[in-house]
PDB file of C-alpha atoms in Angstrom:
ATOM      1  CA  MET A   1      -0.013   0.021   0.006  1.00 66.00           C
ATOM      2  CA  VAL A   2       2.896   2.407   0.729  1.00 62.00           C
ATOM      3  CA  GLN A   3       4.387   1.729  -2.713  1.00 67.00           C
ATOM      4  CA  GLN A   4       1.018   2.699  -4.242  1.00 64.00           C
ATOM      5  CA  ALA A   5       0.971   5.910  -2.092  1.00 55.00           C
ATOM      6  CA  ILE A   6       4.439   6.793  -3.393  1.00 58.00           C
ATOM      7  CA  VAL A   7       3.099   6.472  -6.967  1.00 61.00           C
ATOM      8  CA  LEU A   8       0.114   8.506  -6.091  1.00 54.00           C
ATOM      9  CA  HIS A   9       2.267  11.147  -4.555  1.00 62.00           C
ATOM     10  CA  GLN A  10       4.434  11.398  -7.728  1.00 69.00           C
ATOM     11  CA  ARG A  11       1.202  11.903  -9.686  1.00 68.00           C
ATOM     12  CA  GLY A  12       0.113  14.617  -7.275  1.00 70.00           C
ATOM     13  CA  GLN A  13      -2.876  12.815  -5.967  1.00 64.00           C
ATOM     14  CA  ILE A  14      -2.418  14.102  -2.466  1.00 70.00           C
ATOM     15  CA  GLY A  15      -5.822  13.175  -1.114  1.00 75.00           C
ATOM     16  CA  ASP A  16      -5.396   9.535  -2.171  1.00 75.00           C
ATOM     17  CA  VAL A  17      -1.935   9.527  -0.579  1.00 71.00           C
ATOM     18  CA  GLU A  18      -3.356  10.615   2.657  1.00 82.00           C
ATOM     19  CA  SER A  19      -6.088   8.016   2.600  1.00 82.00           C
ATOM     20  CA  LEU A  20      -3.729   5.155   1.888  1.00 84.00           C
ATOM     21  CA  CYS A  21      -1.221   6.330   4.485  1.00 82.00           C
ATOM     22  CA  ARG A  22      -3.900   6.482   7.151  1.00 90.00           C
ATOM     23  CA  GLN A  23      -5.022   2.953   6.301  1.00 89.00           C
ATOM     24  CA  VAL A  24      -1.365   1.763   6.707  1.00 88.00           C
ATOM     25  CA  LEU A  25      -1.102   3.653  10.045  1.00 93.00           C
ATOM     26  CA  ALA A  26      -4.337   2.195  11.283  1.00 93.00           C
ATOM     27  CA  VAL A  27      -2.649  -1.264  11.191  1.00 94.00           C
ATOM     28  CA  GLU A  28       0.961  -0.191  11.778  1.00 94.00           C
ATOM     29  CA  PRO A  29       1.079   3.221  13.644  1.00 95.00           C
ATOM     30  CA  ASP A  30       4.830   3.446  13.506  1.00 96.00           C
ATOM     31  CA  HIS A  31       5.275   2.885   9.786  1.00 94.00           C
ATOM     32  CA  PRO A  32       7.953   5.487   8.970  1.00 96.00           C
ATOM     33  CA  ASP A  33       7.330   5.734   5.289  1.00 94.00           C
ATOM     34  CA  ALA A  34       3.671   6.164   5.695  1.00 93.00           C
ATOM     35  CA  LEU A  35       4.175   8.854   8.335  1.00 96.00           C
ATOM     36  CA  TYR A  36       6.736  10.558   5.996  1.00 95.00           C
ATOM     37  CA  LEU A  37       4.313  10.481   3.017  1.00 90.00           C
ATOM     38  CA  LEU A  38       1.497  11.721   5.162  1.00 92.00           C
ATOM     39  CA  GLY A  39       3.645  14.501   6.291  1.00 95.00           C
ATOM     40  CA  LEU A  40       4.523  15.508   2.695  1.00 93.00           C
ATOM     41  CA  ALA A  41       0.846  15.443   1.874  1.00 92.00           C
ATOM     42  CA  ALA A  42       0.028  17.700   4.779  1.00 94.00           C
ATOM     43  CA  PHE A  43       2.832  20.085   3.749  1.00 94.00           C
ATOM     44  CA  GLN A  44       1.639  20.192   0.192  1.00 90.00           C
ATOM     45  CA  GLY A  45      -1.847  20.598   1.452  1.00 90.00           C
ATOM     46  CA  GLY A  46      -0.832  23.812   3.303  1.00 93.00           C
ATOM     47  CA  ASN A  47      -0.463  22.464   6.780  1.00 94.00           C
ATOM     48  CA  PRO A  48       3.188  22.716   7.681  1.00 96.00           C
ATOM     49  CA  SER A  49       2.559  22.323  11.383  1.00 96.00           C
ATOM     50  CA  GLN A  50       0.802  18.978  10.917  1.00 96.00           C
ATOM     51  CA  ALA A  51       3.483  17.999   8.340  1.00 97.00           C
ATOM     52  CA  ALA A  52       6.182  18.715  10.997  1.00 98.00           C
ATOM     53  CA  GLY A  53       4.633  16.324  13.437  1.00 97.00           C
ATOM     54  CA  PHE A  54       4.390  13.465  10.909  1.00 97.00           C
ATOM     55  CA  ILE A  55       7.770  13.975   9.340  1.00 98.00           C
ATOM     56  CA  ARG A  56       9.337  14.382  12.883  1.00 98.00           C
ATOM     57  CA  ARG A  57       7.913  11.073  13.963  1.00 97.00           C
ATOM     58  CA  ALA A  58       9.136   9.356  10.803  1.00 98.00           C
ATOM     59  CA  ALA A  59      12.655  10.856  11.285  1.00 98.00           C
ATOM     60  CA  SER A  60      12.744   9.661  14.843  1.00 97.00           C
ATOM     61  CA  LEU A  61      11.798   6.204  13.769  1.00 97.00           C
ATOM     62  CA  SER A  62      14.386   6.245  10.997  1.00 97.00           C
ATOM     63  CA  PRO A  63      17.157   8.545  12.240  1.00 96.00           C
ATOM     64  CA  ARG A  64      19.540   7.454   9.472  1.00 97.00           C
ATOM     65  CA  ASN A  65      17.214   8.386   6.703  1.00 98.00           C
ATOM     66  CA  TRP A  66      18.689  11.572   5.193  1.00 98.00           C
ATOM     67  CA  MET A  67      15.571  12.373   3.134  1.00 96.00           C
ATOM     68  CA  PHE A  68      13.351  12.327   6.335  1.00 97.00           C
ATOM     69  CA  GLN A  69      15.851  14.603   8.098  1.00 98.00           C
ATOM     70  CA  GLY A  70      16.217  16.961   5.193  1.00 98.00           C
ATOM     71  CA  ASP A  71      12.416  17.411   4.720  1.00 97.00           C
ATOM     72  CA  LEU A  72      11.945  17.876   8.465  1.00 98.00           C
ATOM     73  CA  ALA A  73      14.449  20.632   8.228  1.00 98.00           C
ATOM     74  CA  ASN A  74      12.652  22.117   5.221  1.00 97.00           C
ATOM     75  CA  VAL A  75       9.343  22.138   7.077  1.00 98.00           C
ATOM     76  CA  LEU A  76      10.797  23.552  10.255  1.00 98.00           C
ATOM     77  CA  PHE A  77      12.378  26.316   8.214  1.00 98.00           C
ATOM     78  CA  GLN A  78       8.982  27.148   6.687  1.00 97.00           C
ATOM     79  CA  LEU A  79       7.583  27.352  10.219  1.00 97.00           C
ATOM     80  CA  GLY A  80      10.308  29.771  11.268  1.00 97.00           C
ATOM     81  CA  ASN A  81      11.876  27.348  13.750  1.00 97.00           C
ATOM     82  CA  TYR A  82      15.418  28.022  12.579  1.00 98.00           C
ATOM     83  CA  ALA A  83      17.299  26.422  15.503  1.00 97.00           C
ATOM     84  CA  GLU A  84      15.533  23.032  15.117  1.00 97.00           C
ATOM     85  CA  ALA A  85      15.785  23.364  11.261  1.00 98.00           C
ATOM     86  CA  MET A  86      19.590  23.898  11.478  1.00 98.00           C
ATOM     87  CA  ALA A  87      19.802  20.778  13.709  1.00 98.00           C
ATOM     88  CA  ALA A  88      17.909  18.691  11.157  1.00 98.00           C
ATOM     89  CA  TYR A  89      19.976  20.167   8.337  1.00 98.00           C
ATOM     90  CA  ARG A  90      23.182  19.291  10.187  1.00 98.00           C
ATOM     91  CA  HIS A  91      21.926  15.771  10.838  1.00 98.00           C
ATOM     92  CA  ALA A  92      20.936  15.313   7.163  1.00 98.00           C
ATOM     93  CA  ALA A  93      24.321  16.753   6.114  1.00 97.00           C
ATOM     94  CA  MET A  94      26.052  14.215   8.324  1.00 98.00           C
ATOM     95  CA  LEU A  95      24.072  11.363   6.620  1.00 98.00           C
ATOM     96  CA  LYS A  96      24.552  12.630   3.096  1.00 98.00           C
ATOM     97  CA  PRO A  97      27.602  14.905   3.045  1.00 97.00           C
ATOM     98  CA  ASP A  98      27.676  15.168  -0.836  1.00 96.00           C
ATOM     99  CA  GLU A  99      24.261  17.027  -0.800  1.00 96.00           C
ATOM    100  CA  PRO A 100      24.885  20.828  -0.878  1.00 96.00           C
ATOM    101  CA  GLN A 101      21.215  21.726  -0.129  1.00 95.00           C
ATOM    102  CA  PHE A 102      21.791  20.781   3.559  1.00 97.00           C
ATOM    103  CA  PRO A 103      24.600  23.125   4.379  1.00 97.00           C
ATOM    104  CA  MET A 104      22.851  25.760   2.163  1.00 96.00           C
ATOM    105  CA  GLY A 105      19.817  25.340   4.489  1.00 97.00           C
ATOM    106  CA  ILE A 106      21.931  26.018   7.418  1.00 97.00           C
ATOM    107  CA  ALA A 107      23.057  29.319   5.828  1.00 96.00           C
ATOM    108  CA  ASN A 108      19.424  30.183   5.020  1.00 95.00           C
ATOM    109  CA  CYS A 109      18.537  29.467   8.645  1.00 97.00           C
ATOM    110  CA  HIS A 110      21.320  31.914   9.824  1.00 97.00           C
ATOM    111  CA  ALA A 111      20.168  34.582   7.396  1.00 95.00           C
ATOM    112  CA  SER A 112      16.525  34.269   8.260  1.00 95.00           C
ATOM    113  CA  ALA A 113      17.448  34.439  11.991  1.00 96.00           C
ATOM    114  CA  GLY A 114      19.362  37.716  11.309  1.00 95.00           C
ATOM    115  CA  ASN A 115      22.721  36.051  11.960  1.00 95.00           C
ATOM    116  CA  TYR A 116      24.330  37.470   8.783  1.00 95.00           C
ATOM    117  CA  PRO A 117      28.050  36.850   9.630  1.00 95.00           C
ATOM    118  CA  GLU A 118      27.258  33.228  10.412  1.00 96.00           C
ATOM    119  CA  ALA A 119      25.188  32.985   7.088  1.00 95.00           C
ATOM    120  CA  GLU A 120      28.103  34.395   5.139  1.00 94.00           C
ATOM    121  CA  ALA A 121      30.601  32.091   6.708  1.00 95.00           C
ATOM    122  CA  GLN A 122      28.369  29.146   5.992  1.00 95.00           C
ATOM    123  CA  LEU A 123      27.947  30.303   2.338  1.00 93.00           C
ATOM    124  CA  ARG A 124      31.590  30.575   1.895  1.00 94.00           C
ATOM    125  CA  ALA A 125      31.993  27.006   3.194  1.00 95.00           C
ATOM    126  CA  VAL A 126      29.341  25.758   0.832  1.00 95.00           C
ATOM    127  CA  VAL A 127      30.888  27.538  -2.190  1.00 93.00           C
ATOM    128  CA  GLN A 128      34.277  26.080  -1.231  1.00 94.00           C
ATOM    129  CA  ARG A 129      32.989  22.582  -0.852  1.00 94.00           C
ATOM    130  CA  PHE A 130      30.590  22.833  -3.927  1.00 94.00           C
ATOM    131  CA  PRO A 131      31.984  25.390  -6.312  1.00 91.00           C
ATOM    132  CA  ARG A 132      29.477  24.451  -9.002  1.00 90.00           C
ATOM    133  CA  TYR A 133      26.440  24.932  -6.752  1.00 88.00           C
ATOM    134  CA  VAL A 134      25.183  28.099  -8.330  1.00 87.00           C
ATOM    135  CA  LEU A 135      22.600  28.895  -5.768  1.00 85.00           C
ATOM    136  CA  ALA A 136      25.195  29.131  -3.023  1.00 84.00           C
ATOM    137  CA  CYS A 137      27.376  31.380  -5.333  1.00 80.00           C
ATOM    138  CA  LEU A 138      24.543  33.683  -5.990  1.00 83.00           C
ATOM    139  CA  ASN A 139      23.577  33.970  -2.351  1.00 79.00           C
ATOM    140  CA  LEU A 140      27.116  34.694  -1.389  1.00 76.00           C
ATOM    141  CA  ALA A 141      27.427  37.357  -4.097  1.00 76.00           C
ATOM    142  CA  ASN A 142      24.206  38.889  -2.692  1.00 75.00           C
ATOM    143  CA  SER A 143      25.255  38.817   1.037  1.00 71.00           C
TER     144      SER A 143
END
């Protein structure tokens, strides 16, 4: 059923994803993939607070899943919870060090929280580590 929910999510059928995930969770309340997909559906449905709860639970059940950690960070960032978002971005970066979006997310958290020197330092580190990551280069040029 979760595999079917993944396909439906890829097709943008968010209501059907939610329904299938809730069916899975009725039988297996701690199914990390169903919780994660339900969180994505909530986020895409405009409910980031609910999304954070589901994705946080999925991430706690699968702490080595970089995707769960990264999306938790993204949702927390959208909620303006920059300290928690930074922690989740750091965790995701530790799990998947070749992904530039996670250290970039840390820089964005610093900037959004008004910590501009820290944001610039983080951007410099991202550009040094990922020189072809254009978004970091542009953000550094604009800082």
